[in-house]
């Protein structure tokens, strides 16, 4: 035998179940959105790590070029100092100074070559595969585009996965 107050309880239970399902869907939607934002943030961090490693390699590459030029100049200075010493126009200390500077250039070049190997190892680790050492395209010292601070900040706040996840 069904009593009239039971009908209200049944309708009330259906309403509560419906609200609970809606709430569960809302929570699931929010959790999914947060997961997507965390994934996007992780992808941005990964891309940033690759860019940093790339620019490290590019920097050391250009540093090596400059040091090779410096080593060549130092070698020419030694050769000229030898000629001037033979002509008795300079003291032996001038030749020794030129040789010291050449050795310093050679040492800096050797250190830069080790740094290049290290930078390539870091780039390979970030990318997740072994990359053979090779010249990279690009110019580390090329002028870059200037950004308007307020516009860049607004874009960052609107698009950054980390900022979006925090809000």
PDB file of C-alpha atoms in Angstrom:
ATOM      1  CA  UNK A   1       0.000   0.000   0.000  1.00  0.00           C
ATOM      2  CA  UNK A   2       1.506   3.367  -1.094  1.00  0.00           C
ATOM      3  CA  UNK A   3       0.882   6.375   1.004  1.00  0.00           C
ATOM      4  CA  UNK A   4       0.625   9.877  -0.478  1.00  0.00           C
ATOM      5  CA  UNK A   5       3.699  11.186   1.372  1.00  0.00           C
ATOM      6  CA  UNK A   6       5.792   8.424  -0.309  1.00  0.00           C
ATOM      7  CA  UNK A   7       5.106   9.943  -3.748  1.00  0.00           C
ATOM      8  CA  UNK A   8       6.714  13.180  -2.601  1.00  0.00           C
ATOM      9  CA  UNK A   9       9.709  11.256  -1.286  1.00  0.00           C
ATOM     10  CA  UNK A  10      10.117   9.416  -4.579  1.00  0.00           C
ATOM     11  CA  UNK A  11       9.903  12.657  -6.567  1.00  0.00           C
ATOM     12  CA  UNK A  12      12.285  14.286  -4.118  1.00  0.00           C
ATOM     13  CA  UNK A  13      14.792  11.403  -4.501  1.00  0.00           C
ATOM     14  CA  UNK A  14      14.649  11.718  -8.311  1.00  0.00           C
ATOM     15  CA  UNK A  15      15.310  15.441  -8.026  1.00  0.00           C
ATOM     16  CA  UNK A  16      18.262  14.846  -5.679  1.00  0.00           C
ATOM     17  CA  UNK A  17      19.696  12.160  -8.015  1.00  0.00           C
ATOM     18  CA  UNK A  18      19.378  14.512 -10.993  1.00  0.00           C
ATOM     19  CA  UNK A  19      21.126  17.339  -9.105  1.00  0.00           C
ATOM     20  CA  UNK A  20      23.838  14.933  -7.942  1.00  0.00           C
ATOM     21  CA  UNK A  21      24.465  13.753 -11.532  1.00  0.00           C
ATOM     22  CA  UNK A  22      24.623  17.355 -12.728  1.00  0.00           C
ATOM     23  CA  UNK A  23      27.068  18.182  -9.957  1.00  0.00           C
ATOM     24  CA  UNK A  24      29.184  15.111 -10.783  1.00  0.00           C
ATOM     25  CA  UNK A  25      29.246  16.147 -14.464  1.00  0.00           C
ATOM     26  CA  UNK A  26      30.254  19.670 -13.494  1.00  0.00           C
ATOM     27  CA  UNK A  27      33.066  18.368 -11.267  1.00  0.00           C
ATOM     28  CA  UNK A  28      34.237  16.003 -14.017  1.00  0.00           C
ATOM     29  CA  UNK A  29      34.205  18.848 -16.557  1.00  0.00           C
ATOM     30  CA  UNK A  30      36.249  21.054 -14.244  1.00  0.00           C
ATOM     31  CA  UNK A  31      38.717  18.236 -13.528  1.00  0.00           C
ATOM     32  CA  UNK A  32      39.109  17.622 -17.244  1.00  0.00           C
ATOM     33  CA  UNK A  33      39.681  21.332 -17.902  1.00  0.00           C
ATOM     34  CA  UNK A  34      42.329  21.444 -15.150  1.00  0.00           C
ATOM     35  CA  UNK A  35      44.000  18.326 -16.553  1.00  0.00           C
ATOM     36  CA  UNK A  36      44.059  19.883 -20.022  1.00  0.00           C
ATOM     37  CA  UNK A  37      45.554  23.075 -18.569  1.00  0.00           C
ATOM     38  CA  UNK A  38      48.206  21.067 -16.694  1.00  0.00           C
ATOM     39  CA  UNK A  39      49.036  19.223 -19.928  1.00  0.00           C
ATOM     40  CA  UNK A  40      49.295  22.493 -21.858  1.00  0.00           C
ATOM     41  CA  UNK A  41      51.534  23.940 -19.138  1.00  0.00           C
ATOM     42  CA  UNK A  42      53.765  20.858 -19.246  1.00  0.00           C
ATOM     43  CA  UNK A  43      53.978  21.120 -23.034  1.00  0.00           C
ATOM     44  CA  UNK A  44      54.957  24.791 -22.731  1.00  0.00           C
ATOM     45  CA  UNK A  45      57.637  23.926 -20.170  1.00  0.00           C
ATOM     46  CA  UNK A  46      58.961  21.209 -22.476  1.00  0.00           C
ATOM     47  CA  UNK A  47      59.052  23.578 -25.434  1.00  0.00           C
ATOM     48  CA  UNK A  48      60.775  26.213 -23.301  1.00  0.00           C
ATOM     49  CA  UNK A  49      63.380  23.654 -22.189  1.00  0.00           C
ATOM     50  CA  UNK A  50      64.077  22.753 -25.833  1.00  0.00           C
ATOM     51  CA  UNK A  51      64.429  26.426 -26.760  1.00  0.00           C
ATOM     52  CA  UNK A  52      66.819  27.082 -23.872  1.00  0.00           C
ATOM     53  CA  UNK A  53      68.958  24.072 -24.809  1.00  0.00           C
ATOM     54  CA  UNK A  54      68.941  25.134 -28.486  1.00  0.00           C
ATOM     55  CA  UNK A  55      70.131  28.642 -27.640  1.00  0.00           C
ATOM     56  CA  UNK A  56      72.853  27.245 -25.360  1.00  0.00           C
ATOM     57  CA  UNK A  57      74.197  25.189 -28.268  1.00  0.00           C
ATOM     58  CA  UNK A  58      73.882  28.147 -30.630  1.00  0.00           C
ATOM     59  CA  UNK A  59      75.686  30.440 -28.174  1.00  0.00           C
ATOM     60  CA  UNK A  60      78.587  28.035 -27.627  1.00  0.00           C
ATOM     61  CA  UNK A  61      78.807  27.442 -31.377  1.00  0.00           C
ATOM     62  CA  UNK A  62      79.246  31.157 -31.996  1.00  0.00           C
ATOM     63  CA  UNK A  63      81.627  31.430 -29.067  1.00  0.00           C
ATOM     64  CA  UNK A  64      83.800  28.751 -30.707  1.00  0.00           C
ATOM     65  CA  UNK A  65      83.834  30.689 -33.978  1.00  0.00           C
ATOM     66  CA  UNK A  66      84.972  33.823 -32.167  1.00  0.00           C
ATOM     67  CA  UNK A  67      87.637  31.891 -30.233  1.00  0.00           C
ATOM     68  CA  UNK A  68      88.912  30.289 -33.438  1.00  0.00           C
ATOM     69  CA  UNK A  69      89.296  33.786 -34.876  1.00  0.00           C
ATOM     70  CA  UNK A  70      91.057  34.889 -31.694  1.00  0.00           C
ATOM     71  CA  UNK A  71      93.393  31.897 -31.862  1.00  0.00           C
ATOM     72  CA  UNK A  72      94.268  32.803 -35.467  1.00  0.00           C
ATOM     73  CA  UNK A  73      94.966  36.391 -34.479  1.00  0.00           C
ATOM     74  CA  UNK A  74      97.111  35.207 -31.556  1.00  0.00           C
ATOM     75  CA  UNK A  75      99.077  32.923 -33.892  1.00  0.00           C
ATOM     76  CA  UNK A  76      99.699  35.858 -36.239  1.00  0.00           C
ATOM     77  CA  UNK A  77     100.845  37.933 -33.261  1.00  0.00           C
ATOM     78  CA  UNK A  78     103.345  35.195 -32.323  1.00  0.00           C
ATOM     79  CA  UNK A  79     104.627  35.017 -35.905  1.00  0.00           C
ATOM     80  CA  UNK A  80     105.031  38.806 -36.079  1.00  0.00           C
ATOM     81  CA  UNK A  81     106.726  38.878 -32.659  1.00  0.00           C
ATOM     82  CA  UNK A  82     109.201  36.221 -33.866  1.00  0.00           C
ATOM     83  CA  UNK A  83     109.989  38.278 -36.963  1.00  0.00           C
ATOM     84  CA  UNK A  84     110.417  41.440 -34.909  1.00  0.00           C
ATOM     85  CA  UNK A  85     112.621  39.607 -32.395  1.00  0.00           C
ATOM     86  CA  UNK A  86     114.787  38.294 -35.240  1.00  0.00           C
ATOM     87  CA  UNK A  87     115.121  41.865 -36.499  1.00  0.00           C
ATOM     88  CA  UNK A  88     115.916  42.912 -32.901  1.00  0.00           C
ATOM     89  CA  UNK A  89     113.027  45.387 -32.823  1.00  0.00           C
ATOM     90  CA  UNK A  90     111.285  43.868 -29.775  1.00  0.00           C
ATOM     91  CA  UNK A  91     112.376  42.159 -26.587  1.00  0.00           C
ATOM     92  CA  UNK A  92     111.953  38.445 -25.944  1.00  0.00           C
ATOM     93  CA  UNK A  93     109.277  39.289 -23.371  1.00  0.00           C
ATOM     94  CA  UNK A  94     107.038  40.536 -26.205  1.00  0.00           C
ATOM     95  CA  UNK A  95     107.314  37.150 -27.914  1.00  0.00           C
ATOM     96  CA  UNK A  96     106.621  35.365 -24.625  1.00  0.00           C
ATOM     97  CA  UNK A  97     103.576  37.569 -24.022  1.00  0.00           C
ATOM     98  CA  UNK A  98     102.236  36.752 -27.501  1.00  0.00           C
ATOM     99  CA  UNK A  99     102.772  33.021 -26.891  1.00  0.00           C
ATOM    100  CA  UNK A 100     100.951  33.225 -23.531  1.00  0.00           C
ATOM    101  CA  UNK A 101      97.999  34.945 -25.197  1.00  0.00           C
ATOM    102  CA  UNK A 102      97.955  32.268 -27.904  1.00  0.00           C
ATOM    103  CA  UNK A 103      97.937  29.523 -25.257  1.00  0.00           C
ATOM    104  CA  UNK A 104      95.117  31.265 -23.425  1.00  0.00           C
ATOM    105  CA  UNK A 105      93.109  31.416 -26.646  1.00  0.00           C
ATOM    106  CA  UNK A 106      93.761  27.712 -27.253  1.00  0.00           C
ATOM    107  CA  UNK A 107      92.674  26.865 -23.703  1.00  0.00           C
ATOM    108  CA  UNK A 108      89.494  28.937 -24.012  1.00  0.00           C
ATOM    109  CA  UNK A 109      88.765  27.224 -27.325  1.00  0.00           C
ATOM    110  CA  UNK A 110      89.243  23.770 -25.784  1.00  0.00           C
ATOM    111  CA  UNK A 111      86.927  24.710 -22.900  1.00  0.00           C
ATOM    112  CA  UNK A 112      84.316  25.972 -25.361  1.00  0.00           C
ATOM    113  CA  UNK A 113      84.520  22.723 -27.326  1.00  0.00           C
ATOM    114  CA  UNK A 114      83.828  20.769 -24.117  1.00  0.00           C
ATOM    115  CA  UNK A 115      80.975  23.155 -23.378  1.00  0.00           C
ATOM    116  CA  UNK A 116      79.590  22.463 -26.870  1.00  0.00           C
ATOM    117  CA  UNK A 117      79.602  18.725 -26.212  1.00  0.00           C
ATOM    118  CA  UNK A 118      77.836  19.332 -22.918  1.00  0.00           C
ATOM    119  CA  UNK A 119      75.266  21.644 -24.505  1.00  0.00           C
ATOM    120  CA  UNK A 120      74.533  19.057 -27.216  1.00  0.00           C
ATOM    121  CA  UNK A 121      74.103  16.377 -24.549  1.00  0.00           C
ATOM    122  CA  UNK A 122      71.617  18.617 -22.748  1.00  0.00           C
ATOM    123  CA  UNK A 123      69.726  19.300 -25.972  1.00  0.00           C
ATOM    124  CA  UNK A 124      69.600  15.578 -26.741  1.00  0.00           C
ATOM    125  CA  UNK A 125      68.329  14.844 -23.231  1.00  0.00           C
ATOM    126  CA  UNK A 126      65.596  17.475 -23.469  1.00  0.00           C
ATOM    127  CA  UNK A 127      64.483  16.289 -26.903  1.00  0.00           C
ATOM    128  CA  UNK A 128      64.625  12.671 -25.801  1.00  0.00           C
ATOM    129  CA  UNK A 129      66.798  11.313 -28.589  1.00  0.00           C
ATOM    130  CA  UNK A 130      70.477  11.328 -29.454  1.00  0.00           C
ATOM    131  CA  UNK A 131      71.260  14.169 -31.845  1.00  0.00           C
ATOM    132  CA  UNK A 132      74.627  14.169 -33.620  1.00  0.00           C
ATOM    133  CA  UNK A 133      76.751  17.264 -33.101  1.00  0.00           C
ATOM    134  CA  UNK A 134      76.309  19.475 -36.133  1.00  0.00           C
ATOM    135  CA  UNK A 135      76.166  23.184 -36.902  1.00  0.00           C
ATOM    136  CA  UNK A 136      72.864  24.748 -35.915  1.00  0.00           C
ATOM    137  CA  UNK A 137      71.151  27.339 -38.059  1.00  0.00           C
ATOM    138  CA  UNK A 138      70.501  30.682 -36.465  1.00  0.00           C
ATOM    139  CA  UNK A 139      72.235  33.756 -35.167  1.00  0.00           C
ATOM    140  CA  UNK A 140      72.421  34.148 -31.423  1.00  0.00           C
ATOM    141  CA  UNK A 141      73.193  37.841 -31.709  1.00  0.00           C
ATOM    142  CA  UNK A 142      70.579  38.708 -34.335  1.00  0.00           C
ATOM    143  CA  UNK A 143      68.299  41.566 -33.303  1.00  0.00           C
ATOM    144  CA  UNK A 144      65.059  40.366 -31.812  1.00  0.00           C
ATOM    145  CA  UNK A 145      61.596  41.786 -32.031  1.00  0.00           C
ATOM    146  CA  UNK A 146      60.798  44.250 -29.271  1.00  0.00           C
ATOM    147  CA  UNK A 147      57.614  43.579 -27.326  1.00  0.00           C
ATOM    148  CA  UNK A 148      55.221  46.027 -25.762  1.00  0.00           C
ATOM    149  CA  UNK A 149      55.180  45.068 -22.066  1.00  0.00           C
ATOM    150  CA  UNK A 150      51.486  45.667 -21.322  1.00  0.00           C
ATOM    151  CA  UNK A 151      50.341  43.862 -24.472  1.00  0.00           C
ATOM    152  CA  UNK A 152      52.663  40.912 -23.812  1.00  0.00           C
ATOM    153  CA  UNK A 153      51.541  40.688 -20.179  1.00  0.00           C
ATOM    154  CA  UNK A 154      47.869  40.709 -21.189  1.00  0.00           C
ATOM    155  CA  UNK A 155      48.502  37.995 -23.779  1.00  0.00           C
ATOM    156  CA  UNK A 156      50.414  35.928 -21.218  1.00  0.00           C
ATOM    157  CA  UNK A 157      47.655  36.242 -18.622  1.00  0.00           C
ATOM    158  CA  UNK A 158      45.013  35.270 -21.185  1.00  0.00           C
ATOM    159  CA  UNK A 159      46.864  32.322 -22.710  1.00  0.00           C
ATOM    160  CA  UNK A 160      49.270  30.924 -20.119  1.00  0.00           C
ATOM    161  CA  UNK A 161      48.179  27.438 -19.032  1.00  0.00           C
ATOM    162  CA  UNK A 162      49.697  28.035 -15.599  1.00  0.00           C
ATOM    163  CA  UNK A 163      47.698  31.234 -15.099  1.00  0.00           C
ATOM    164  CA  UNK A 164      44.542  29.591 -16.420  1.00  0.00           C
ATOM    165  CA  UNK A 165      45.015  26.605 -14.119  1.00  0.00           C
ATOM    166  CA  UNK A 166      45.435  28.911 -11.137  1.00  0.00           C
ATOM    167  CA  UNK A 167      42.173  30.743 -11.803  1.00  0.00           C
TER     168      UNK A 167
END
